[in-house]
CSV table of C-alpha atoms in Angstrom, one decimal:
chain,number,residue,atom,x,y,z
A,6,MET,CA,-0.1,0.1,0.0
A,7,LYS,CA,2.9,2.5,1.1
A,8,ARG,CA,4.7,1.4,-2.1
A,9,ALA,CA,1.9,2.4,-4.3
A,10,LEU,CA,1.3,5.7,-3.0
A,11,PRO,CA,3.9,7.8,-5.0
A,12,TRP,CA,2.3,6.5,-8.0
A,13,VAL,CA,-1.4,7.7,-7.2
A,14,VAL,CA,-1.0,11.3,-8.4
A,15,PRO,CA,0.8,10.4,-11.9
A,16,VAL,CA,-1.8,7.9,-12.5
A,17,VAL,CA,-4.5,10.4,-11.7
A,18,ILE,CA,-2.9,12.9,-14.0
A,19,LEU,CA,-2.6,10.3,-16.8
A,20,LEU,CA,-6.3,9.4,-16.5
A,21,ALA,CA,-7.4,13.0,-16.6
A,22,TRP,CA,-5.1,13.6,-19.6
A,23,GLN,CA,-6.7,10.7,-21.5
A,24,ALA,CA,-10.2,11.7,-20.4
A,25,ALA,CA,-9.7,15.1,-21.6
A,26,SER,CA,-8.4,14.1,-25.1
A,27,GLN,CA,-11.0,11.8,-25.4
A,28,PHE,CA,-13.9,14.3,-24.6
A,29,GLY,CA,-12.4,16.8,-27.0
A,30,VAL,CA,-11.4,19.2,-24.1
A,31,LEU,CA,-7.7,18.9,-25.4
A,32,ARG,CA,-7.2,19.1,-29.2
A,33,ASP,CA,-4.7,16.7,-30.8
A,34,GLN,CA,-2.6,19.7,-32.2
A,35,ILE,CA,-2.0,21.0,-28.6
A,36,MET,CA,-1.6,17.6,-26.7
A,37,PRO,CA,-2.3,14.3,-28.3
A,38,ALA,CA,-3.7,11.6,-25.9
A,39,PRO,CA,-1.5,9.3,-23.8
A,40,THR,CA,-2.6,6.4,-26.2
A,41,ALA,CA,-1.6,8.5,-29.3
A,42,VAL,CA,1.7,9.3,-27.4
A,43,ALA,CA,2.2,5.5,-26.9
A,44,GLU,CA,1.5,4.7,-30.5
A,45,ALA,CA,4.2,7.3,-31.7
A,46,PHE,CA,6.4,5.8,-29.2
A,47,TRP,CA,6.0,2.3,-30.5
A,48,ARG,CA,6.1,3.6,-34.3
A,49,VAL,CA,9.6,5.6,-33.7
A,50,LEU,CA,10.9,2.5,-31.7
A,51,ARG,CA,9.9,0.1,-34.5
A,52,SER,CA,11.5,2.2,-37.2
A,53,GLY,CA,14.9,2.1,-35.3
A,54,GLU,CA,14.9,5.9,-35.2
A,55,LEU,CA,14.5,6.2,-31.6
A,56,LEU,CA,17.2,3.8,-30.3
A,57,ARG,CA,19.6,5.4,-32.9
A,58,ASP,CA,18.8,8.8,-31.6
A,59,ILE,CA,19.0,7.7,-28.0
A,60,GLU,CA,22.3,6.2,-28.4
A,61,ILE,CA,24.0,9.3,-30.1
A,62,SER,CA,22.3,11.6,-27.5
A,63,THR,CA,23.7,9.3,-24.6
A,64,TRP,CA,27.0,9.1,-26.1
A,65,ARG,CA,27.1,13.0,-26.4
A,66,ALA,CA,25.8,13.4,-22.9
A,67,PHE,CA,28.4,11.0,-21.3
A,68,ALA,CA,31.4,11.9,-23.4
A,69,GLY,CA,30.9,15.5,-22.5
A,70,PHE,CA,30.4,14.6,-18.8
A,71,ALA,CA,33.6,12.4,-18.7
A,72,VAL,CA,35.7,15.4,-20.0
A,73,GLY,CA,34.1,18.2,-18.0
A,74,GLY,CA,33.7,16.1,-15.0
A,75,GLY,CA,37.1,14.5,-15.2
A,76,ILE,CA,38.7,18.0,-15.5
A,77,GLY,CA,36.5,19.2,-12.6
A,78,PHE,CA,37.5,16.5,-10.5
A,79,ALA,CA,41.0,16.7,-11.0
A,80,LEU,CA,41.2,20.5,-10.4
A,81,GLY,CA,38.9,20.3,-7.5
A,82,MET,CA,41.4,17.6,-5.8
A,83,LEU,CA,44.3,19.8,-6.9
A,84,ASN,CA,43.0,23.1,-5.6
A,85,GLY,CA,41.9,21.3,-2.3
A,86,LEU,CA,45.1,19.8,-1.6
A,87,SER,CA,47.6,22.6,-2.8
A,88,GLY,CA,47.2,26.1,-1.7
A,89,LEU,CA,49.4,27.4,-4.3
A,90,SER,CA,47.3,26.0,-7.0
A,91,GLU,CA,44.0,27.3,-5.4
A,92,LYS,CA,45.3,30.7,-5.2
A,93,LEU,CA,46.5,30.7,-8.8
A,94,THR,CA,43.2,29.5,-10.4
A,95,ASP,CA,40.2,29.4,-8.0
A,96,SER,CA,39.3,33.1,-8.3
A,97,THR,CA,39.5,33.0,-12.1
A,98,LEU,CA,37.3,29.8,-12.2
A,99,GLN,CA,34.8,31.3,-9.7
A,100,MET,CA,34.4,34.3,-12.2
A,101,VAL,CA,33.9,32.0,-15.2
A,102,ARG,CA,31.6,30.1,-13.0
A,103,ASN,CA,29.2,33.2,-12.9
A,104,ILE,CA,28.7,33.0,-16.8
A,105,PRO,CA,25.7,30.9,-17.6
A,106,HIS,CA,27.3,28.4,-20.0
A,107,LEU,CA,24.4,28.5,-22.3
A,108,ALA,CA,25.1,32.2,-22.9
A,109,LEU,CA,28.2,30.8,-25.0
A,110,ILE,CA,26.2,29.2,-27.5
A,111,PRO,CA,26.6,31.9,-30.1
A,112,LEU,CA,30.4,31.7,-29.4
A,113,VAL,CA,30.6,28.1,-29.6
A,114,ILE,CA,28.8,28.0,-32.9
A,115,LEU,CA,31.4,30.4,-34.2
A,116,TRP,CA,34.2,28.3,-32.9
A,117,PHE,CA,33.0,24.9,-33.7
A,118,GLY,CA,30.2,25.1,-36.2
A,119,ILE,CA,27.2,23.0,-35.4
A,120,GLY,CA,29.1,19.7,-35.2
A,121,GLU,CA,29.6,17.2,-32.4
A,122,GLU,CA,32.4,19.4,-30.9
A,123,ALA,CA,30.1,22.2,-30.0
A,124,LYS,CA,27.6,20.0,-28.0
A,125,LEU,CA,30.4,18.3,-26.3
A,126,PHE,CA,32.1,21.5,-25.5
A,127,LEU,CA,28.9,22.9,-23.9
A,128,VAL,CA,28.1,19.8,-21.8
A,129,ALA,CA,31.7,19.5,-20.6
A,130,LEU,CA,31.6,23.1,-19.5
A,131,GLY,CA,28.3,22.9,-17.8
A,132,VAL,CA,29.2,19.7,-16.0
A,133,PHE,CA,32.7,20.9,-15.1
A,134,PHE,CA,31.6,23.5,-12.4
A,135,PRO,CA,29.2,21.4,-10.0
A,136,ILE,CA,31.9,18.7,-10.0
A,137,TYR,CA,34.7,21.2,-9.4
A,138,VAL,CA,33.0,23.3,-6.7
A,139,ASN,CA,31.9,20.0,-4.8
A,140,THR,CA,35.1,18.1,-4.9
A,141,LEU,CA,36.8,21.2,-3.6
A,142,HIS,CA,34.4,21.6,-0.9
A,143,GLY,CA,34.7,17.9,-0.1
A,144,VAL,CA,38.5,17.9,0.1
A,145,ARG,CA,38.4,21.0,2.3
A,146,SER,CA,35.9,19.5,4.8
A,147,VAL,CA,38.0,16.2,5.3
A,148,ASP,CA,38.0,16.0,9.1
A,149,ARG,CA,41.3,17.5,10.4
A,150,GLN,CA,41.6,15.3,13.2
A,151,LEU,CA,41.4,12.1,10.8
A,152,LEU,CA,44.3,13.7,8.7
A,153,GLU,CA,46.2,14.1,12.1
A,154,MET,CA,45.6,10.7,13.1
A,155,ALA,CA,46.8,9.4,9.7
A,156,ARG,CA,50.1,11.3,10.1
A,157,ALA,CA,50.7,10.3,13.6
A,158,TYR,CA,50.2,6.6,12.5
A,159,GLY,CA,52.7,6.9,9.7
A,160,MET,CA,50.6,6.7,6.7
A,161,SER,CA,52.4,7.8,3.5
A,162,GLU,CA,50.9,10.7,1.6
A,163,ARG,CA,49.5,8.3,-1.1
A,164,ALA,CA,47.6,6.3,1.7
A,165,ILE,CA,46.5,9.4,3.1
A,166,PHE,CA,44.9,10.3,-0.3
A,167,TRP,CA,43.3,7.2,-0.8
A,168,ARG,CA,42.3,6.2,2.6
A,169,VAL,CA,41.4,9.6,4.2
A,170,VAL,CA,40.9,12.4,1.7
A,171,PHE,CA,39.2,10.9,-1.3
A,172,PRO,CA,36.7,8.7,0.8
A,173,GLY,CA,36.1,11.8,3.1
A,174,ALA,CA,35.5,14.1,0.2
A,175,LEU,CA,33.4,11.3,-1.7
A,176,PRO,CA,29.9,12.3,-0.3
A,177,SER,CA,30.2,15.9,-1.4
A,178,ILE,CA,31.5,14.7,-4.9
A,179,PHE,CA,28.4,12.8,-5.3
A,180,VAL,CA,26.5,15.8,-4.8
A,181,GLY,CA,28.3,17.4,-7.6
A,182,LEU,CA,27.8,14.4,-9.7
A,183,ARG,CA,24.1,14.3,-9.3
A,184,TYR,CA,23.9,18.0,-9.9
A,185,GLY,CA,26.3,17.6,-12.9
A,186,LEU,CA,24.0,15.0,-14.3
A,187,GLY,CA,21.1,17.2,-14.2
A,188,ILE,CA,23.0,20.0,-16.0
A,189,MET,CA,24.3,17.5,-18.4
A,190,TRP,CA,20.9,16.7,-19.8
A,191,LEU,CA,19.7,20.2,-19.7
A,192,THR,CA,22.7,21.5,-21.8
A,193,LEU,CA,22.3,18.7,-24.2
A,194,ILE,CA,18.5,19.4,-24.8
A,195,VAL,CA,19.2,22.9,-25.6
A,196,ALA,CA,22.2,22.1,-27.6
A,197,GLU,CA,20.3,19.4,-29.7
A,198,THR,CA,17.4,21.6,-30.1
A,199,ILE,CA,19.3,24.4,-31.5
A,200,SER,CA,21.6,22.5,-34.0
A,201,ALA,CA,21.8,18.9,-34.7
A,202,SER,CA,21.2,16.4,-37.4
A,203,SER,CA,20.7,13.5,-35.0
A,204,GLY,CA,19.8,12.9,-31.3
A,205,ILE,CA,16.7,13.3,-29.4
A,206,GLY,CA,16.6,17.1,-29.6
A,207,PHE,CA,16.8,16.6,-33.3
A,208,MET,CA,14.0,14.1,-33.3
A,209,ALA,CA,11.8,16.6,-31.4
A,210,MET,CA,12.7,19.6,-33.8
A,211,ASN,CA,12.1,17.5,-36.8
A,212,ALA,CA,8.6,16.3,-35.8
A,213,ARG,CA,7.8,19.9,-35.1
A,214,GLU,CA,8.3,20.8,-38.7
A,215,PHE,CA,5.9,18.1,-39.7
A,216,MET,CA,3.4,19.0,-36.8
A,217,MET,CA,3.7,15.6,-35.3
A,218,VAL,CA,3.0,16.6,-31.9
A,219,ASP,CA,3.0,13.0,-30.5
A,220,VAL,CA,6.6,12.5,-31.5
A,221,VAL,CA,7.5,15.8,-29.8
A,222,VAL,CA,5.9,14.5,-26.7
A,223,VAL,CA,7.7,11.1,-26.9
A,224,SER,CA,11.1,13.1,-27.2
A,225,ILE,CA,10.3,15.0,-24.0
A,226,LEU,CA,9.2,11.9,-22.2
A,227,ILE,CA,12.5,10.2,-23.3
A,228,TYR,CA,14.5,13.1,-22.0
A,229,ALA,CA,12.7,12.7,-18.6
A,230,LEU,CA,13.4,8.9,-18.6
A,231,LEU,CA,17.0,9.4,-19.4
A,232,GLY,CA,17.5,12.0,-16.7
A,233,LYS,CA,15.7,9.8,-14.2
A,234,LEU,CA,17.6,6.8,-15.1
A,235,ALA,CA,21.1,8.5,-14.7
A,236,ASP,CA,20.0,9.7,-11.5
A,237,SER,CA,19.0,6.5,-10.2
A,238,ILE,CA,22.3,4.8,-11.3
A,239,ALA,CA,24.2,7.9,-9.5
A,240,ARG,CA,21.8,7.2,-6.3
A,241,LEU,CA,22.6,3.3,-6.6
A,242,LEU,CA,26.5,4.1,-6.7
A,243,GLU,CA,26.1,6.6,-3.8
A,244,ARG,CA,24.4,4.1,-1.7
A,245,THR,CA,27.1,1.4,-2.5
A,246,CYS,CA,30.1,3.7,-2.0
A,247,LEU,CA,28.8,5.3,1.0
A,248,ALA,CA,27.4,2.3,2.7
A,249,TRP,CA,29.3,3.4,5.9
A,250,ASN,CA,27.4,6.4,6.3
A,251,PRO,CA,24.1,5.9,8.3
A,252,VAL,CA,22.6,8.8,6.3
A,253,TYR,CA,22.9,6.5,2.9
A,254,ALA,CA,22.6,3.0,4.6
A,255,ASP,CA,19.8,0.9,3.0
A,256,VAL,CA,17.0,0.5,5.3
B,9,MET,CA,59.6,-15.9,15.0
B,10,ASN,CA,59.1,-19.3,13.5
B,11,VAL,CA,55.4,-19.4,13.3
B,12,SER,CA,53.9,-21.3,10.5
B,13,LEU,CA,50.9,-20.0,8.9
B,14,ALA,CA,48.7,-23.0,9.9
B,15,ASP,CA,49.4,-22.2,13.3
B,16,PRO,CA,46.8,-19.5,14.3
B,17,VAL,CA,47.8,-17.6,17.5
B,18,ARG,CA,50.9,-18.1,19.6
B,19,GLU,CA,50.7,-16.7,23.0
B,20,SER,CA,54.5,-16.0,23.0
B,21,GLU,CA,54.4,-14.1,19.8
B,22,LEU,CA,51.9,-11.7,21.4
B,23,ARG,CA,54.4,-10.8,24.1
B,24,VAL,CA,57.4,-10.2,21.6
B,25,SER,CA,59.0,-6.9,21.9
B,26,THR,CA,56.6,-5.6,24.4
B,27,ASP,CA,58.9,-3.8,26.8
B,28,GLY,CA,58.8,0.0,27.2
B,29,SER,CA,61.0,2.8,26.3
B,30,SER,CA,62.3,5.2,28.6
B,31,VAL,CA,61.6,8.9,27.9
B,32,SER,CA,63.8,11.8,28.7
B,33,LEU,CA,62.9,15.5,28.3
B,34,ARG,CA,65.8,18.0,28.6
B,35,GLY,CA,65.0,21.8,28.9
B,36,ILE,CA,61.6,21.6,26.7
B,37,THR,CA,60.1,24.8,25.8
B,38,LYS,CA,57.2,25.3,23.5
B,39,SER,CA,55.7,28.5,22.1
B,40,PHE,CA,52.8,29.3,19.9
B,41,GLY,CA,53.6,32.6,18.5
B,42,VAL,CA,54.6,34.8,21.4
B,43,GLN,CA,53.0,32.7,23.9
B,44,GLU,CA,55.1,30.0,25.7
B,45,VAL,CA,53.3,27.2,26.8
B,46,LEU,CA,56.0,25.1,28.4
B,47,HIS,CA,58.9,26.6,30.2
B,48,GLY,CA,61.9,24.3,30.3
B,49,ILE,CA,60.7,20.9,31.3
B,50,ASP,CA,62.9,18.2,32.5
B,51,LEU,CA,61.6,15.0,32.9
B,52,ASP,CA,62.6,11.4,33.1
B,53,ILE,CA,60.2,8.5,32.6
B,54,PRO,CA,61.7,5.0,33.1
B,55,ALA,CA,60.9,2.3,30.5
B,56,GLY,CA,57.5,0.8,31.5
B,57,GLN,CA,56.3,3.1,33.9
B,58,PHE,CA,52.8,4.3,34.1
B,59,VAL,CA,52.6,8.1,34.3
B,60,ALA,CA,49.7,10.2,34.5
B,61,ILE,CA,49.9,14.1,33.8
B,62,VAL,CA,47.3,16.2,35.3
B,63,GLY,CA,46.6,20.0,35.5
B,64,ARG,CA,44.0,22.6,34.6
B,65,SER,CA,42.9,23.5,31.2
B,66,GLY,CA,45.6,25.3,29.2
B,67,CYS,CA,48.4,24.2,31.5
B,68,GLY,CA,50.3,22.6,28.7
B,69,LYS,CA,49.6,19.1,29.4
B,70,SER,CA,48.4,18.0,25.9
B,71,THR,CA,51.1,20.0,24.2
B,72,LEU,CA,53.6,18.1,26.3
B,73,LEU,CA,52.0,14.6,25.3
B,74,ARG,CA,52.2,15.8,21.6
B,75,LEU,CA,55.9,16.5,21.7
B,76,VAL,CA,56.4,13.1,23.2
B,77,ALA,CA,54.3,11.6,20.6
B,78,GLY,CA,56.3,13.3,17.9
B,79,LEU,CA,53.4,15.2,16.7
B,80,ASP,CA,54.9,18.5,17.2
B,81,LYS,CA,58.5,19.7,17.7
B,82,PRO,CA,59.6,21.4,20.8
B,83,THR,CA,60.8,25.2,20.4
B,84,SER,CA,63.9,24.2,22.3
B,85,GLY,CA,65.1,21.2,24.3
B,86,THR,CA,65.2,17.6,23.0
B,87,VAL,CA,62.9,14.7,23.5
B,88,GLU,CA,64.9,11.3,23.8
B,89,ILE,CA,63.4,8.1,23.7
B,90,ASP,CA,65.8,5.2,24.9
B,91,GLY,CA,68.6,7.8,24.5
B,92,ARG,CA,68.0,8.6,20.8
B,93,ALA,CA,66.8,11.9,19.7
B,94,THR,CA,65.3,11.0,16.4
B,95,GLY,CA,64.0,7.9,14.6
B,96,TRP,CA,61.6,6.9,17.4
B,97,ARG,CA,58.3,8.2,15.8
B,98,ASP,CA,56.8,4.7,15.2
B,99,THR,CA,57.6,3.4,18.7
B,100,VAL,CA,55.2,5.8,20.0
B,101,ARG,CA,51.4,5.5,19.7
B,102,LEU,CA,48.8,8.1,20.6
B,103,MET,CA,45.3,7.7,21.5
B,104,PHE,CA,43.2,10.7,21.2
B,105,GLN,CA,40.2,12.1,23.2
B,106,GLU,CA,38.0,11.3,20.3
B,107,PRO,CA,38.2,7.8,18.5
B,108,ARG,CA,39.2,9.2,15.2
B,109,LEU,CA,38.2,6.0,13.4
B,110,LEU,CA,38.0,6.3,9.7
B,111,PRO,CA,34.2,5.9,9.1
B,112,TRP,CA,34.5,4.4,5.7
B,113,GLN,CA,36.6,1.5,6.8
B,114,ARG,CA,35.3,-1.6,8.5
B,115,VAL,CA,36.6,-2.0,12.3
B,116,ALA,CA,39.3,-4.6,11.3
B,117,ALA,CA,40.5,-2.0,8.6
B,118,ASN,CA,40.6,0.7,11.1
B,119,VAL,CA,43.0,-1.3,13.4
B,120,GLU,CA,45.2,-2.0,10.5
B,121,VAL,CA,45.8,1.6,10.2
B,122,GLY,CA,48.1,1.1,13.2
B,123,LEU,CA,50.2,-1.0,11.0
B,124,SER,CA,50.4,1.7,8.2
B,125,HIS,CA,54.1,2.4,8.8
B,126,ARG,CA,55.1,-1.1,7.9
B,127,LYS,CA,56.2,-1.9,4.2
B,128,SER,CA,54.8,-5.5,4.1
B,129,GLY,CA,51.2,-6.2,4.8
B,130,ASP,CA,50.4,-9.9,4.4
B,131,ASP,CA,49.6,-10.5,7.9
B,132,ARG,CA,48.1,-7.3,8.8
B,133,ARG,CA,44.6,-8.8,9.0
B,134,ARG,CA,45.4,-11.5,11.2
B,135,LEU,CA,47.2,-9.1,13.5
B,136,ALA,CA,44.2,-6.7,13.7
B,137,ILE,CA,41.8,-9.4,14.4
B,138,GLU,CA,44.1,-10.7,17.3
B,139,THR,CA,44.4,-7.3,18.8
B,140,LEU,CA,40.7,-6.8,18.4
B,141,ALA,CA,40.4,-10.0,20.6
B,142,GLN,CA,42.5,-8.4,23.2
B,143,VAL,CA,40.0,-5.5,23.6
B,144,GLY,CA,37.2,-7.9,23.4
B,145,LEU,CA,35.9,-6.7,20.0
B,146,ASP,CA,36.9,-9.5,17.6
B,147,ASP,CA,33.4,-10.3,16.7
B,148,ARG,CA,32.7,-6.9,15.6
B,149,ALA,CA,35.4,-6.7,13.0
B,150,LYS,CA,33.2,-6.5,10.2
B,151,GLU,CA,31.1,-3.8,11.2
B,152,TRP,CA,31.2,0.0,10.3
B,153,PRO,CA,32.2,2.1,13.2
B,154,SER,CA,29.1,3.9,13.0
B,155,VAL,CA,27.3,1.1,14.7
B,156,LEU,CA,29.6,0.9,17.8
B,157,SER,CA,29.1,2.5,20.9
B,158,GLY,CA,31.4,5.5,22.2
B,159,GLY,CA,33.2,3.0,24.6
B,160,GLN,CA,33.5,0.4,21.8
B,161,LYS,CA,34.9,2.9,19.5
B,162,GLN,CA,37.5,3.8,21.9
B,163,ARG,CA,38.4,0.2,22.3
B,164,VAL,CA,38.8,-0.1,18.7
B,165,ALA,CA,41.1,3.0,18.8
B,166,LEU,CA,42.9,1.2,21.5
B,167,ALA,CA,43.5,-1.8,19.6
B,168,ARG,CA,44.7,0.3,16.6
B,169,ALA,CA,47.4,1.9,19.1
B,170,LEU,CA,48.2,-1.6,20.2
B,171,VAL,CA,48.4,-3.5,17.0
B,172,SER,CA,51.9,-2.4,16.2
B,173,HIS,CA,53.4,-3.3,19.7
B,174,PRO,CA,54.5,0.4,20.6
B,175,ARG,CA,56.9,0.8,23.4
B,176,ILE,CA,55.4,4.0,24.5
B,177,LEU,CA,51.5,4.7,24.5
B,178,ALA,CA,50.4,8.1,24.9
B,179,PHE,CA,46.8,8.8,25.9
B,180,ASP,CA,45.4,12.3,25.5
B,181,GLU,CA,42.2,12.2,27.8
B,182,PRO,CA,41.0,8.9,26.1
B,183,LEU,CA,38.2,8.5,28.4
B,184,GLY,CA,37.0,12.2,28.7
B,185,ALA,CA,33.9,11.6,26.4
B,186,LEU,CA,32.8,8.4,27.9
B,187,ASP,CA,30.0,7.8,30.7
B,188,ALA,CA,31.1,6.9,34.0
B,189,LEU,CA,30.6,3.2,34.0
B,190,THR,CA,32.2,2.8,30.7
B,191,ARG,CA,35.3,4.9,31.9
B,192,ILE,CA,35.6,2.5,34.9
B,193,GLU,CA,35.7,-0.4,32.5
B,194,MET,CA,38.0,1.2,30.0
B,195,GLN,CA,40.4,2.3,33.0
B,196,SER,CA,40.7,-1.6,34.0
B,197,LEU,CA,41.3,-2.5,30.2
B,198,ILE,CA,44.0,0.0,29.8
B,199,GLU,CA,45.6,-1.3,33.1
B,200,GLN,CA,45.3,-4.7,31.9
B,201,VAL,CA,46.8,-4.4,28.4
B,202,TRP,CA,49.6,-2.3,30.1
B,203,GLN,CA,50.3,-4.8,32.8
B,204,ASP,CA,50.2,-7.4,29.8
B,205,LYS,CA,52.5,-5.8,27.6
B,206,GLY,CA,54.9,-3.7,29.4
B,207,PHE,CA,54.9,-0.5,27.4
B,208,THR,CA,55.4,2.8,29.0
B,209,ALA,CA,52.1,4.6,29.5
B,210,ILE,CA,51.7,8.3,29.6
B,211,VAL,CA,48.2,9.6,30.2
B,212,VAL,CA,46.9,13.1,30.2
B,213,THR,CA,43.8,13.6,32.1
B,214,HIS,CA,41.8,16.2,34.2
B,215,ASP,CA,40.5,13.6,36.4
B,216,VAL,CA,42.7,13.2,39.5
B,217,THR,CA,41.0,10.2,40.6
B,218,GLU,CA,41.7,8.6,37.3
B,219,ALA,CA,45.3,9.4,37.5
B,220,VAL,CA,45.8,8.1,41.1
B,221,THR,CA,43.8,4.9,40.1
B,222,LEU,CA,46.0,4.3,37.0
B,223,ALA,CA,49.4,5.4,37.5
B,224,ASP,CA,52.6,4.7,39.3
B,225,ARG,CA,53.4,8.4,39.2
B,226,VAL,CA,51.2,11.5,39.0
B,227,LEU,CA,52.8,14.7,37.4
B,228,LEU,CA,51.0,18.0,38.2
B,229,LEU,CA,51.7,20.5,35.5
B,230,ASP,CA,51.0,24.1,36.3
B,231,ALA,CA,51.5,27.1,33.9
B,232,GLY,CA,53.8,25.1,31.8
B,233,ARG,CA,55.9,23.6,34.7
B,234,VAL,CA,56.1,20.5,36.6
B,235,ALA,CA,54.6,21.6,39.9
B,236,MET,CA,54.3,18.4,41.6
B,237,ASP,CA,55.7,14.9,41.2
B,238,VAL,CA,54.0,12.2,43.3
B,239,THR,CA,54.7,8.5,43.4
B,240,VAL,CA,51.6,6.3,43.9
B,241,ASP,CA,52.8,3.0,45.3
B,242,LEU,CA,49.6,1.3,46.1
B,243,PRO,CA,48.8,-2.5,44.9
B,244,ARG,CA,46.8,-3.0,41.8
B,245,PRO,CA,44.0,-3.3,40.9
B,246,ARG,CA,43.2,-0.3,42.9
B,247,ARG,CA,39.6,0.1,44.0
B,248,HIS,CA,37.6,3.3,43.7
B,249,GLY,CA,37.2,5.0,47.0
B,250,ASP,CA,40.5,3.3,48.6
B,251,PRO,CA,41.5,5.8,51.6
B,252,GLU,CA,45.4,5.5,50.7
B,253,ALA,CA,44.5,6.6,47.1
B,254,ALA,CA,41.9,9.0,48.5
B,255,ALA,CA,44.9,10.8,50.6
B,256,ILE,CA,47.2,11.3,47.4
B,257,GLU,CA,44.1,12.7,45.4
B,258,GLY,CA,43.5,15.1,48.4
B,259,ARG,CA,47.0,16.4,48.2
B,260,ILE,CA,47.0,16.6,44.5
B,261,LEU,CA,43.7,18.4,44.3
B,262,ASP,CA,44.8,20.8,47.0
B,263,ARG,CA,47.8,21.8,45.2
B,264,LEU,CA,45.6,22.3,41.9
B,265,LEU,CA,43.0,24.2,43.5
B,266,GLY,CA,45.5,26.3,45.3
B,267,ARG,CA,44.4,25.5,48.8
């Protein structure tokens, strides 16, 4: 009974939506019925178009995430551990951080055209900051007392990094990771909608040209699904990696 | 040590190299900025002695302990362990007021932290479990520290300090955060492992009763100097409320309170 509770509202909305379409309150050109959307989904799935677009979008998303997240993580660690490096780069990074990365789209199109590089660049840039900021925060908030203990017990600098600093920063890094995943999809949607010849965003824009509202809705739902899926994987990882923390322990 | 791997635990092996080391401090001063916390301390602690250092907050007792543990360097003067001025860091282990366990490592792995200074690590797990057994927690080896009680955490910290067979064990108010009953249990555990292993024990505490219950010798530190050096020659284990102990305690308290 308790498990079903979160599903009550979505199901009611779906039923109301279907009813509204059925009785002509919602016109098809504004919003097709759920059954029509399901049909469209089945159609694009059968044609292979959907899977191809999901594949290319997912690849773009994660390639950009790997690049931006990787650099953000490395710089966050470096600046957390080295005061010199932090003094040198942090204020510059904070300055750049205050520019909405999507504001760079015109510039990015000038630089890279509308190819893959433009989308990867935007995703990487968007993902970089949440990972950087949270990694830095995580390293800084590692318990000083544990570090002192590790030194007193003769741990090598390497062991201190892997056994104290990294695990201590991990909860915060995961916050950055989940935040970054959100920005990753958002950026990709915008980038694909503006300029692309494949991917889910392209599928939506292409369907709009032909007034196929049902396919547009399918694309939006796919984005929602992919976003939710990525977040669920991150949460699963979080629960596995942070099992020591009573806050994340499986109950 | 000819112990075959099939042979689980040898009593004799546990007692190997468990003698204490002597500590001598010569003209120790320690300053933080312009403020001098310790003013020329000279002190000799023979190997295997149980010493308690008492004093008011800010008298410099924790600072002194950190110098002996090698965590800080004196501003002037020398700390010698067994007559050596350097190279003794790993013979001293320090227990903190907080357990300071790594929350992301299981109990056994936390005890293995005490062996970090060693190059080879083949028998780490076995040594960790053996030492956990000595503090009565070998059945909790696979738990996360977060599920343990405060007293159990401090016992894991004790195992972590003991696992490398230190010749000197320094305690910085290790029982300060525990409830009264757990304190008494921990006191007798510390006394028992000390008698077992024969290391030199140096305990910093603000609790004079605890000092007199545990130590052979109580040092009273006042404003960065040793103000009182009392030998406690009473049979062990000492019971709380023993009249002779109470008399010694009274003398120390009088001096502490300036009566």
